Amino acid sequence: MHVMGGGDVGGAKTQIMNTVTGLARRNDVMLLSFRAGPFADEARERGIDVRVIERHNPFRAARAMRDLVDEFEPDIIHCHGGRANLMGAMVRRTRRVPVLTTVHSDYKLDYMGNPFKQHTFGTANAVALRFLDFYQPVADRMARTLIERGFDPERIVKIYNGMEFKRPEGALDRAQYLRETFGAEIAEGDVLCGIAARLTAVKDIATTVRGFAAALKEAPQLRLFIAGEGEDEEMLRRLCTQLGVAERVTFCGWVAPVEPFFRAMDINLLSSVSETFPYSILEGICAGCATICSDVGGMPELIDTGENGYIFPVGDDKQLARYMVRLANDAAQRQAFAEALYQKASRDFSKDKMCERQEANYRHVLARFHRPKEERESIVICGAYGRGNAGDDAILEAIVREMRALAPERTICVMSRRPKETRLNYRTGAVYTFNVLSVLRRFRRAALYINGGGSLMQDVTSTRSIWYYCYTLHAAKKRGCKVMMYGCGIGPINRMGNRKMAARTIDRSVDRITLRDDNSRALLAEMGVTRPDIRVSADPTIILDPAPQEIVRLALEQSGIDPDGRYIGFGLRNWPGLDGALPEIAAAAEYAYRRHGLTPVFVPIEFPSDLTPAERVGALLSCPWHAVRTRLPIETTIGILARMQTVVGIRLHSLMFSAGQGVPVVGMSYDIKVDGFLKYIGSRTCLQLRSVRADELCRLIDECVSGALDGEVCRTAEMLREREQENVRGAAKLLGIEN
């Protein structure tokens, strides 16, 4: 049963209509509307069972809706919009049917510019949302917004808008269409930019106008067509006059149908402050437009910046202008972007694909809703998470990704130092690592406990940590969990008492161990661990891919680094013995610049602590150097390291990320885990941190830059990815899943 207010317009209306008509091919669908009118009439004409309840009293409307629920007996109630959410929340109290709502837009911005509606209808919707069972945001960005506002990530399933992607038939005389429809005359060679949106604050058309005015200085052939109506129209007309571009801007008013409008355009623009997955972009793609849009909603999932379109930061009219100039002056790129984006959108965001995702979401919701309370179903993951270390964050990202692919209907809970941040970044449940009572409660419902990645079993940082991690292994096993140590490293464990305790706990409590290097296996054998099933695999982070090239380029530019330069990367960390090595590292960096033309770039893995050794080396350099001074997403960090000619690392994950991308590495070992990794991949390029000498570093840099190791490095990357799958096979076996 789909429930809607009945006055829905724009993208929400299109999405609801596409969904109900698509689902009706294979399912019994009832559409309940609280208003008669064109929407209900159109759905009825398309063969949908439409019921209309016109009751101003919400209690009477809810009573009528309950009667329809009893008559239709739906498996799921699917709400769209504020009034539908309110009715769904009222019916949910007395009917055991899961209620799902699609969040088409940011409910706090739905009535932006209208304080009365914002504080009445908007508040009622915000309250009703808290009383529903599941939430279906349109695209990932809206999911993030809901989690930030305290919604449970385990009750969120995503959807993406879809439409029929059919190339328009026949030719369009765009000059005639624009003249006859809008009274606009265009000249040969004009490049037309179009934006179709309501002229309201949330659409931020002013940014489009300012960007257009700036772009016009370098690309005078540009024209701007604004299709839409709204309260901001007079303000926008005044802005065009103030910027001196009124003669090149045409206000088209409300445009219907919108297809010929987009067919007449060369570039489709969007500058909204908030969106989910706007249909105006999909319609422009279908019509063959190149696309530039603000970084909102699911646009990053649709558009690969620099490959099939451009995404600019919200409100950044200067970046918008730069992208407009690029496309205005390059017809071939416009055509290439338009074709590439059409191919991707028609493959991944069609109406049929949307309906497939919707049915999959329904199955997921129903399985969760009707799961027996006594069933063990969750996966608990423990590690050194929530401390700002990119290596540990990458481990968690990889494990969560693999568990979701392996068992998508199972919930995941992460033990984290910053549970709120973890819920937001990884869309999982989370508890504070040392909240023992909460952890034990999670163990009672867990099917699998993963002691996840990294080197948790060591006593170099502290004895307390190894005792705590061993306690969690014991407690999880005692409460009935299957227990796995996942893609981890072991040691060093220096104290004999810690060794005995760890060996005894692992032998008694762990079912399966996958290790990221042979040294760890040898240490377990030395400790006398024999009972668990032990396999050698690889670090989980090997599966992570770099961010798209244009995203990496932008990150480099923001750090003041020329994306087209040649660089040697350094991944440093503070550690005893570093002071003596700093002059040697600086001398090697200077050598790489003078001999090979490689500018040093310092890439922090743990931010901001890794910037301190970077600054200390930089102070010793006379050559140019750069440092990445902002915290970046893991994929972007990997992408930056992948751009290096070679990487010199103390940080283990600077070496792992680089080797996984086929970049030659030089290791400076401070710990057996670095030795173990480099030995595992067969690398000869490893020095001990305490005895680093510039001449040895320079020799190894020469070998890496020469290309002599390229084939070996590529084979290593393939080997690591293949072996990493042993981690997944181990988890699948413990969960009883054929993989």
XYZ file of C-alpha atoms in Angstrom:
739
model
C 0.000 0.000 0.000
C 1.505 3.308 -1.139
C 0.252 6.337 0.766
C 0.610 9.943 -0.427
C -0.816 13.363 0.273
C -2.061 13.792 -3.278
C -0.636 17.216 -4.019
C 2.879 15.978 -4.778
C 4.738 17.787 -7.569
C 8.130 17.690 -9.268
C 10.551 14.853 -8.658
C 8.542 13.316 -5.811
C 5.476 12.991 -8.049
C 7.514 11.407 -10.858
C 9.210 8.977 -8.477
C 5.952 7.840 -6.866
C 4.247 7.352 -10.231
C 7.205 5.452 -11.682
C 7.399 3.272 -8.583
C 3.725 2.274 -8.323
C 3.343 1.629 -12.039
C 6.575 -0.371 -12.163
C 5.732 -2.444 -9.082
C 2.196 -3.122 -10.295
C 3.583 -5.357 -13.044
C 4.485 -8.067 -10.520
C 2.742 -7.071 -7.278
C -0.673 -6.160 -5.930
C -0.443 -2.396 -5.387
C -2.936 -0.019 -3.836
C -2.352 3.734 -3.962
C -4.009 5.702 -1.174
C -4.273 9.476 -1.665
C -5.616 12.049 0.774
C -6.594 14.365 -2.036
C -8.481 13.857 -5.281
C -6.989 15.425 -8.356
C -4.702 14.950 -11.370
C -2.246 12.629 -9.634
C -4.889 10.165 -8.500
C -6.649 10.386 -11.869
C -3.449 9.684 -13.813
C -2.576 6.694 -11.626
C -6.097 5.296 -12.088
C -5.764 5.709 -15.864
C -2.566 3.645 -15.698
C -4.442 0.769 -14.112
C -3.529 1.362 -10.450
C -6.063 0.613 -7.703
C -6.466 4.144 -6.312
C -8.419 5.001 -3.158
C -9.019 8.572 -2.051
C -9.714 9.616 1.553
C -10.699 13.263 1.782
C -10.883 13.898 5.531
C -9.581 17.072 7.138
C -9.792 15.497 10.580
C -6.623 13.362 10.915
C -8.274 10.923 13.349
C -11.137 10.207 10.957
C -8.661 9.892 8.092
C -6.602 7.418 10.118
C -9.720 5.388 10.902
C -10.592 5.208 7.200
C -7.027 4.200 6.386
C -7.134 1.407 8.989
C -10.273 0.065 7.329
C -8.462 -0.033 3.978
C -5.483 -1.766 5.592
C -7.814 -4.443 6.962
C -9.435 -4.833 3.540
C -6.256 -4.910 1.446
C -4.010 -6.691 4.011
C -0.749 -5.232 2.692
C 2.632 -6.780 3.459
C 4.067 -3.293 3.747
C 2.781 0.276 4.002
C 4.906 2.721 2.044
C 4.443 6.435 2.818
C 5.474 9.478 0.795
C 5.443 12.970 2.279
C 4.386 14.705 5.477
C 0.666 13.903 5.614
C 1.204 10.299 4.583
C 3.862 9.942 7.296
C 1.458 11.287 9.915
C -1.266 8.847 8.868
C 1.239 5.981 8.701
C 2.424 6.702 12.237
C -1.175 6.712 13.536
C -2.106 3.439 11.807
C 1.130 1.713 12.802
C 0.138 1.725 16.470
C -2.692 -0.767 15.940
C -1.681 -2.812 12.892
C 1.314 -5.158 12.752
C 2.451 -4.074 9.307
C 5.878 -2.484 8.720
C 5.625 1.175 7.745
C 8.334 2.484 5.422
C 8.673 6.089 4.299
C 10.612 7.416 1.338
C 12.405 10.632 2.308
C 12.249 12.496 -0.988
C 13.835 15.679 0.376
C 15.200 17.234 3.551
C 12.061 17.580 5.648
C 13.574 20.579 7.459
C 13.926 22.447 4.160
C 10.638 21.436 2.529
C 8.984 24.729 3.459
C 12.097 26.911 3.308
C 11.025 30.528 2.897
C 7.567 29.930 4.446
C 7.936 30.099 8.257
C 4.254 29.293 8.959
C 4.243 26.035 7.010
C 7.722 25.217 8.289
C 6.557 25.408 11.912
C 3.245 23.603 11.364
C 3.342 21.023 8.567
C 7.119 20.700 8.806
C 7.064 20.090 12.561
C 4.225 17.548 12.296
C 6.191 15.611 9.674
C 9.400 15.723 11.734
C 7.555 14.261 14.724
C 5.708 11.603 12.684
C 8.962 10.369 11.141
C 10.202 9.273 14.563
C 7.297 6.834 14.904
C 7.782 4.882 11.675
C 9.593 1.557 11.280
C 11.949 2.054 8.336
C 13.305 4.936 6.287
C 14.168 5.004 2.599
C 16.170 8.128 1.761
C 16.654 8.926 -1.892
C 20.443 8.552 -2.264
C 23.277 8.295 0.217
C 23.524 11.976 1.154
C 20.016 11.985 2.593
C 20.814 8.801 4.527
C 23.718 10.657 6.105
C 21.431 13.539 7.052
C 18.995 11.179 8.792
C 21.780 9.467 10.748
C 23.161 12.841 11.830
C 19.718 13.569 13.269
C 19.659 10.397 15.324
C 17.838 7.933 13.074
C 19.010 4.340 13.442
C 21.246 3.445 10.468
C 20.092 -0.190 10.726
C 16.555 0.927 9.838
C 17.603 2.859 6.749
C 17.540 1.473 3.200
C 18.505 3.621 0.218
C 16.752 4.093 -3.102
C 17.673 6.036 -6.227
C 15.251 7.688 -8.596
C 14.897 6.051 -11.977
C 13.197 6.785 -15.271
C 12.732 5.402 -18.752
C 15.828 6.305 -20.744
C 14.680 6.559 -24.344
C 16.425 8.763 -26.849
C 14.008 11.377 -28.222
C 12.890 10.577 -31.750
C 13.152 13.009 -34.637
C 15.076 16.246 -34.952
C 14.339 19.408 -32.971
C 14.793 22.824 -34.527
C 15.887 24.417 -31.310
C 16.044 27.948 -32.711
C 12.420 27.681 -33.800
C 11.367 26.028 -30.517
C 12.986 28.733 -28.381
C 11.650 31.525 -30.563
C 8.078 30.250 -30.622
C 7.934 29.079 -27.007
C 9.902 31.747 -25.143
C 10.445 34.493 -27.703
C 14.199 33.978 -27.518
C 16.501 34.465 -30.500
C 19.778 32.555 -30.527
C 22.787 32.937 -32.797
C 24.836 30.279 -34.521
C 27.585 29.128 -32.176
C 25.671 29.929 -28.997
C 26.105 27.377 -26.199
C 22.878 27.060 -24.247
C 22.750 26.321 -20.539
C 19.443 25.349 -18.972
C 18.205 24.928 -15.414
C 14.739 23.580 -14.618
C 13.743 24.135 -10.998
C 11.371 25.993 -8.734
C 12.617 29.537 -8.173
C 12.924 29.122 -4.417
C 15.703 29.494 -1.879
C 16.518 25.789 -1.671
C 17.250 25.678 -5.419
C 19.767 28.559 -5.091
C 19.363 29.772 -8.684
C 21.364 32.860 -7.666
C 24.543 30.756 -7.654
C 23.769 29.700 -11.233
C 23.332 33.338 -12.272
C 26.563 34.450 -10.589
C 28.501 31.530 -12.078
C 27.041 32.264 -15.504
C 28.017 35.946 -15.266
C 31.609 35.019 -14.415
C 31.808 32.381 -17.157
C 30.468 34.813 -19.759
C 33.698 36.833 -19.527
C 35.709 33.901 -20.942
C 32.964 32.253 -22.973
C 30.763 35.014 -24.455
C 28.861 32.443 -26.546
C 26.996 31.202 -23.448
C 23.245 31.709 -23.005
C 21.213 30.832 -19.870
C 17.590 29.618 -19.854
C 15.803 29.361 -16.497
C 12.677 27.167 -16.512
C 10.499 27.490 -13.436
C 8.333 29.726 -11.288
C 8.601 30.830 -7.683
C 8.970 33.595 -5.151
C 12.620 34.297 -6.043
C 11.905 35.343 -9.633
C 12.010 39.115 -9.080
C 15.207 38.843 -7.038
C 16.826 36.779 -9.784
C 15.800 39.246 -12.498
C 17.326 42.090 -10.479
C 20.520 40.076 -9.997
C 20.816 39.504 -13.754
C 20.484 43.247 -14.313
C 23.045 44.099 -11.608
C 25.559 41.659 -13.111
C 24.950 42.967 -16.634
C 23.821 39.641 -18.082
C 20.081 40.225 -18.456
C 20.302 40.160 -22.251
C 21.866 36.680 -22.166
C 19.367 35.205 -19.666
C 15.848 34.063 -20.541
C 13.227 33.380 -17.867
C 10.977 30.696 -19.363
C 8.351 30.343 -16.643
C 6.822 26.929 -15.943
C 7.749 24.559 -18.766
C 5.679 21.507 -19.645
C 6.542 19.194 -21.252
C 10.172 19.583 -20.224
C 11.680 17.183 -22.791
C 11.994 19.680 -25.689
C 13.446 22.254 -23.294
C 16.337 19.954 -22.414
C 16.736 18.836 -26.037
C 17.348 22.484 -26.902
C 20.090 22.849 -24.267
C 23.782 21.972 -24.517
C 24.458 22.011 -20.757
C 22.092 21.091 -17.923
C 22.730 22.929 -14.656
C 21.707 22.360 -11.041
C 22.793 24.577 -8.128
C 20.500 23.411 -5.315
C 21.399 23.591 -1.638
C 19.572 20.335 -0.972
C 18.354 17.552 -3.245
C 18.067 13.789 -3.121
C 18.264 12.421 -6.678
C 16.748 15.125 -8.880
C 14.741 14.114 -11.923
C 15.734 17.302 -13.723
C 19.246 15.879 -14.018
C 17.975 12.525 -15.310
C 15.716 14.283 -17.820
C 18.650 16.355 -19.073
C 20.766 13.209 -19.426
C 18.035 11.525 -21.447
C 17.867 14.539 -23.767
C 21.624 14.455 -24.397
C 22.852 17.371 -22.264
C 26.245 17.621 -20.630
C 25.790 18.062 -16.878
C 27.142 20.381 -14.182
C 25.526 20.171 -10.756
C 26.091 21.064 -7.118
C 27.355 18.454 -4.677
C 23.982 17.385 -3.321
C 22.091 14.164 -2.755
C 23.110 11.204 -4.855
C 24.899 13.209 -7.531
C 28.354 11.824 -6.629
C 26.940 8.329 -7.127
C 25.672 9.270 -10.585
C 28.368 11.631 -11.843
C 32.065 10.780 -11.894
C 33.546 14.269 -11.907
C 35.815 14.842 -14.861
C 34.763 11.607 -16.556
C 31.093 12.107 -17.429
C 30.199 15.480 -15.901
C 31.165 17.982 -13.224
C 30.132 18.416 -9.591
C 30.921 21.671 -7.754
C 30.635 22.554 -4.035
C 27.272 24.002 -2.987
C 27.265 27.790 -3.427
C 30.667 27.870 -5.188
C 29.836 30.033 -8.202
C 33.545 30.402 -9.067
C 34.024 26.642 -9.546
C 30.725 26.484 -11.429
C 31.996 29.219 -13.741
C 35.247 27.342 -14.413
C 33.328 24.209 -15.376
C 30.938 26.190 -17.590
C 33.877 27.748 -19.432
C 35.496 24.335 -19.993
C 32.358 22.875 -21.532
C 31.432 26.012 -23.442
C 34.786 26.015 -25.216
C 34.982 22.267 -25.889
C 32.130 20.796 -27.916
C 33.829 17.403 -28.099
C 33.999 17.163 -24.315
C 30.328 18.140 -24.015
C 29.375 15.345 -26.366
C 31.681 12.810 -24.668
C 30.347 13.657 -21.208
C 26.738 13.495 -22.377
C 27.200 10.077 -23.989
C 29.164 8.607 -21.064
C 26.610 9.805 -18.511
C 23.716 8.514 -20.614
C 25.317 5.073 -20.753
C 25.832 4.985 -16.977
C 22.412 6.394 -16.078
C 20.490 4.122 -18.468
C 22.353 1.116 -17.060
C 22.220 1.884 -13.333
C 19.343 4.331 -12.832
C 16.566 3.165 -15.118
C 12.974 2.783 -13.991
C 13.351 -1.001 -14.032
C 16.505 -0.797 -11.921
C 14.711 1.462 -9.442
C 11.851 -1.035 -9.122
C 14.339 -3.893 -8.643
C 15.975 -1.943 -5.821
C 12.564 -1.166 -4.356
C 11.530 -4.810 -4.270
C 14.896 -5.744 -2.756
C 14.350 -3.087 -0.081
C 10.906 -4.519 0.665
C 12.365 -8.004 1.093
C 15.040 -6.605 3.381
C 12.521 -4.660 5.479
C 10.144 -7.615 5.781
C 12.966 -9.954 6.826
C 14.074 -7.495 9.496
C 10.558 -6.752 10.723
C 9.476 -10.379 11.078
C 12.764 -11.813 12.373
C 12.231 -13.821 15.594
C 13.408 -11.859 18.631
C 15.409 -14.798 19.946
C 17.387 -15.268 16.698
C 21.115 -14.552 16.702
C 21.570 -12.434 13.611
C 24.032 -9.592 14.113
C 27.768 -9.235 13.505
C 29.850 -7.378 16.091
C 33.159 -5.893 14.918
C 35.892 -4.787 17.315
C 39.117 -2.951 16.555
C 41.055 0.260 17.118
C 38.268 2.291 15.516
C 37.163 5.876 16.031
C 40.620 7.331 16.720
C 41.204 9.188 13.452
C 43.714 6.752 11.973
C 43.134 6.316 8.244
C 44.591 2.799 8.322
C 42.189 1.606 11.016
C 39.302 3.431 9.339
C 40.172 1.686 6.076
C 40.161 -1.701 7.820
C 36.687 -1.059 9.191
C 35.427 0.220 5.817
C 36.684 -2.944 4.140
C 35.266 -5.357 6.742
C 31.850 -3.669 6.779
C 31.738 -3.695 2.986
C 32.602 -7.395 2.867
C 30.089 -8.361 5.568
C 27.307 -6.429 3.819
C 28.055 -8.213 0.576
C 28.210 -11.580 2.349
C 25.134 -11.233 4.597
C 23.127 -8.119 3.636
C 20.191 -8.865 5.945
C 22.312 -9.061 9.084
C 22.786 -6.016 11.287
C 26.296 -4.831 12.123
C 27.491 -3.250 15.368
C 30.940 -1.687 15.710
C 32.839 -1.184 18.964
C 34.258 2.323 18.520
C 35.862 5.129 20.510
C 33.484 7.537 18.713
C 30.245 5.625 18.160
C 28.298 8.618 16.780
C 30.948 9.233 14.143
C 31.105 5.523 13.298
C 27.315 5.281 12.853
C 27.461 8.231 10.478
C 30.474 7.139 8.426
C 29.778 3.417 8.136
C 25.950 3.271 8.473
C 26.170 0.613 11.182
C 25.133 0.325 14.784
C 27.879 1.328 17.202
C 28.673 1.215 20.919
C 31.506 2.758 22.882
C 34.402 0.304 22.938
C 34.754 0.278 26.725
C 31.051 0.327 27.630
C 31.256 -3.281 28.772
C 27.565 -3.726 29.581
C 26.492 -2.526 26.118
C 29.101 -4.755 24.491
C 27.916 -7.823 26.423
C 24.297 -7.116 25.470
C 25.333 -7.055 21.814
C 27.149 -10.375 22.187
C 23.933 -12.058 23.351
C 22.283 -11.324 19.968
C 25.371 -11.762 17.796
C 26.009 -14.687 15.467
C 29.614 -13.653 14.796
C 32.191 -11.609 16.687
C 35.020 -10.244 14.546
C 38.225 -9.121 16.186
C 38.895 -6.975 13.212
C 42.117 -6.346 11.415
C 45.209 -4.463 12.491
C 47.555 -5.541 15.277
C 45.270 -5.780 18.295
C 47.192 -8.666 19.861
C 50.313 -6.743 20.932
C 51.564 -5.166 24.140
C 53.838 -2.444 22.739
C 51.274 0.329 23.144
C 49.982 -1.027 26.480
C 49.291 -4.213 28.391
C 45.729 -3.077 29.117
C 44.728 -3.211 25.458
C 45.763 -6.831 24.901
C 44.011 -7.878 28.124
C 40.825 -6.092 27.043
C 40.804 -7.575 23.541
C 41.393 -11.036 24.993
C 38.526 -10.443 27.424
C 36.181 -9.632 24.506
C 37.200 -12.873 22.755
C 36.407 -14.841 25.898
C 33.147 -12.976 26.615
C 31.858 -13.342 23.038
C 32.557 -17.081 23.016
C 30.981 -17.567 26.434
C 27.794 -15.857 25.200
C 27.484 -18.156 22.210
C 29.102 -16.192 19.368
C 31.262 -17.651 16.661
C 34.582 -15.825 17.021
C 36.970 -14.817 14.246
C 40.208 -12.838 14.166
C 39.996 -11.194 10.745
C 42.936 -10.323 8.462
C 45.021 -9.368 11.481
C 48.633 -9.127 12.538
C 49.991 -10.673 15.735
C 52.617 -9.105 17.959
C 54.937 -8.063 19.161
C 53.908 -9.529 22.534
C 56.965 -8.955 24.706
C 55.854 -9.910 28.218
C 55.777 -13.624 28.963
C 52.610 -13.316 31.059
C 50.817 -11.581 28.192
C 51.946 -14.282 25.772
C 50.606 -17.071 27.942
C 47.309 -15.293 28.575
C 46.832 -14.449 24.877
C 47.700 -17.984 23.732
C 45.329 -19.564 26.258
C 42.455 -17.201 25.346
C 42.914 -17.559 21.579
C 43.105 -21.359 21.819
C 39.927 -21.594 23.889
C 37.794 -18.837 22.389
C 38.627 -18.326 18.697
C 37.144 -20.458 15.911
C 39.054 -19.101 12.924
C 42.024 -16.791 12.363
C 43.072 -15.142 9.112
C 46.463 -13.424 9.181
C 47.939 -10.725 6.989
C 51.523 -12.050 7.024
C 53.621 -15.161 7.641
C 55.429 -13.641 10.625
C 52.144 -13.576 12.530
C 51.551 -17.254 11.807
C 55.023 -18.113 13.039
C 54.430 -16.152 16.246
C 51.158 -17.997 16.946
C 52.949 -21.304 16.445
C 55.714 -20.167 18.794
C 53.068 -19.252 21.400
C 51.520 -22.723 21.109
C 48.193 -21.724 19.513
C 46.903 -24.840 17.704
C 43.124 -25.200 18.049
C 41.702 -22.451 15.781
C 41.598 -22.862 12.005
C 44.476 -20.560 10.960
C 44.894 -19.245 7.395
C 47.196 -16.624 5.880
C 45.284 -14.004 3.877
C 45.954 -10.268 3.470
C 44.971 -6.993 5.073
C 41.281 -6.202 4.324
C 42.161 -2.708 3.067
C 43.566 -4.226 -0.127
C 40.019 -4.372 -1.537
C 39.527 -0.585 -1.376
C 39.734 1.332 -4.641
C 40.981 4.911 -5.120
C 38.569 7.801 -5.585
C 37.796 8.926 -9.178
C 40.629 10.810 -10.862
C 38.899 14.195 -10.853
C 38.186 13.930 -7.101
C 41.864 13.192 -6.505
C 42.829 16.115 -8.756
C 40.604 18.467 -6.767
C 42.052 17.215 -3.461
C 45.578 17.809 -4.763
C 44.678 21.285 -6.027
C 43.159 22.175 -2.655
C 46.468 21.160 -1.052
C 48.379 23.396 -3.473
C 49.750 20.412 -5.421
C 49.818 20.384 -9.226
C 47.838 17.244 -10.217
C 50.044 16.788 -13.292
C 53.367 16.865 -11.422
C 55.717 13.973 -10.637
C 56.024 13.097 -6.976
C 57.589 10.843 -4.377
C 55.295 10.126 -1.440
C 56.249 9.878 2.238
C 54.122 8.271 4.955
C 55.821 9.186 8.241
C 54.893 8.797 11.904
C 56.366 9.793 15.246
C 58.302 6.916 16.819
C 61.381 6.433 18.996
C 64.410 6.508 16.712
C 62.848 8.938 14.252
C 65.043 11.880 15.332
C 68.187 10.252 13.996
C 66.467 9.233 10.767
C 65.035 12.663 9.891
C 68.216 14.103 8.277
C 68.659 10.884 6.293
C 65.051 10.979 5.056
C 65.450 14.656 4.123
C 68.650 13.902 2.203
C 66.893 11.114 0.277
C 63.937 13.396 -0.510
C 66.341 16.069 -1.766
C 68.100 13.427 -3.887
C 64.810 12.233 -5.429
C 64.049 15.819 -6.450
C 67.506 16.611 -7.869
C 68.120 13.262 -9.585
C 64.644 12.184 -10.705
C 62.573 15.383 -10.650
C 60.240 13.973 -7.981
C 58.787 16.563 -5.612
C 58.281 15.210 -2.057
C 54.661 14.944 -0.888
C 53.908 14.009 2.727
C 50.640 12.093 3.056
C 49.344 11.680 6.646
C 47.691 8.396 7.589
C 46.862 9.438 11.156
C 45.687 13.015 11.109
C 46.994 15.438 12.334
C 49.821 13.713 14.272
C 51.614 12.588 11.077
C 52.018 16.213 9.996
C 54.590 16.813 12.762
C 57.328 14.582 11.290
C 56.411 15.888 7.829
C 57.032 19.474 8.952
C 60.309 18.462 10.596
C 61.600 16.866 7.390
C 60.283 19.758 5.322
C 62.258 22.210 7.445
C 65.454 20.436 6.369
C 64.667 20.589 2.631
C 65.853 23.219 0.178
C 63.749 21.759 -2.646
C 59.981 22.339 -3.034
C 57.735 20.019 -1.010
C 54.066 19.603 -0.165
C 51.956 18.108 2.603
C 48.292 17.094 2.560
C 47.014 19.174 5.470
C 43.362 18.196 5.600
C 41.687 14.960 6.632
C 40.550 13.198 3.462
C 38.292 10.225 2.782
C 40.159 6.933 2.672
C 39.583 6.471 -1.060
C 41.027 9.926 -1.769
C 44.132 9.187 0.309
C 44.591 5.953 -1.628
C 44.115 7.877 -4.885
C 46.825 10.379 -3.924
C 49.285 7.617 -3.036
C 48.448 5.908 -6.342
C 49.687 9.082 -8.133
C 53.181 8.757 -6.629
C 56.125 7.334 -8.575
C 57.222 5.608 -5.388
C 56.292 5.813 -1.700
C 58.692 5.798 1.249
C 56.804 4.792 4.361
C 57.090 4.237 8.068
C 53.307 3.954 8.387
C 52.283 0.416 7.492
C 49.122 1.484 5.685
C 50.957 4.021 3.544
C 52.874 0.993 2.243
C 49.776 -1.231 1.977
C 47.653 1.375 0.192
C 50.479 2.035 -2.281
C 51.414 -1.595 -2.916
C 47.750 -2.421 -3.457
C 47.693 0.155 -6.285
C 50.877 -1.148 -7.895
C 53.172 1.628 -6.628
C 56.740 0.592 -5.653
C 57.377 1.095 -1.934
C 60.368 1.581 0.339
C 59.722 0.619 3.938
C 61.411 1.995 7.064
C 60.493 -0.560 9.689
C 59.816 0.342 13.314
C 57.828 -2.812 14.101
C 57.685 -6.445 13.030
C 54.354 -5.767 11.286
C 56.180 -3.617 8.710
C 58.884 -6.274 8.285
C 56.203 -8.943 8.060
C 54.226 -7.145 5.347
C 57.236 -6.373 3.171
C 58.559 -9.912 3.585
C 55.104 -11.289 2.757
C 54.956 -9.407 -0.562
C 58.526 -10.414 -1.380
C 59.869 -6.870 -1.210
C 63.611 -6.253 -0.967
C 63.149 -2.546 -0.274
C 63.080 -2.418 3.522
C 65.368 -0.692 6.036
C 65.250 -0.576 9.825
C 64.182 2.854 11.079
C 66.927 3.024 13.722
C 69.655 2.423 11.128
C 68.324 4.339 8.099
C 71.055 5.874 5.942
C 70.541 8.278 3.070
C 72.759 6.335 0.648
C 70.707 3.149 1.142
C 67.441 5.062 0.793
C 68.686 6.693 -2.403
C 69.728 3.344 -3.846
C 66.280 1.863 -3.157
C 64.578 4.944 -4.605
C 66.667 4.544 -7.758
C 65.556 0.922 -8.045
C 61.884 1.813 -7.603
C 61.957 4.719 -10.060
C 63.899 2.762 -12.692
C 60.890 0.591 -13.525
C 62.777 -2.603 -12.736
C 60.214 -3.492 -10.067
C 57.051 -2.582 -12.001
C 56.129 -6.111 -13.055
C 56.812 -7.481 -9.601
C 54.751 -4.744 -7.953
C 51.745 -5.375 -10.217
C 51.894 -9.115 -9.519
C 52.054 -8.335 -5.809
C 48.906 -6.205 -5.977
C 47.009 -9.003 -7.752
C 48.282 -11.585 -5.263
C 47.156 -9.510 -2.267
C 43.639 -9.042 -3.636
C 43.305 -12.748 -4.330
C 44.553 -13.811 -0.911
C 42.365 -11.288 0.893
C 39.300 -13.324 -0.077
C 40.352 -15.883 2.537
C 38.971 -13.424 5.105
C 35.508 -13.553 3.546
C 35.579 -17.316 3.135
C 36.353 -17.676 6.843
C 33.445 -15.456 7.906
C 31.091 -17.246 5.507
C 31.976 -20.623 6.980
C 31.303 -19.452 10.534
C 27.955 -17.945 9.495
C 26.974 -21.101 7.627
C 26.896 -19.320 4.267
C 28.065 -20.935 1.059
C 30.485 -18.450 -0.501
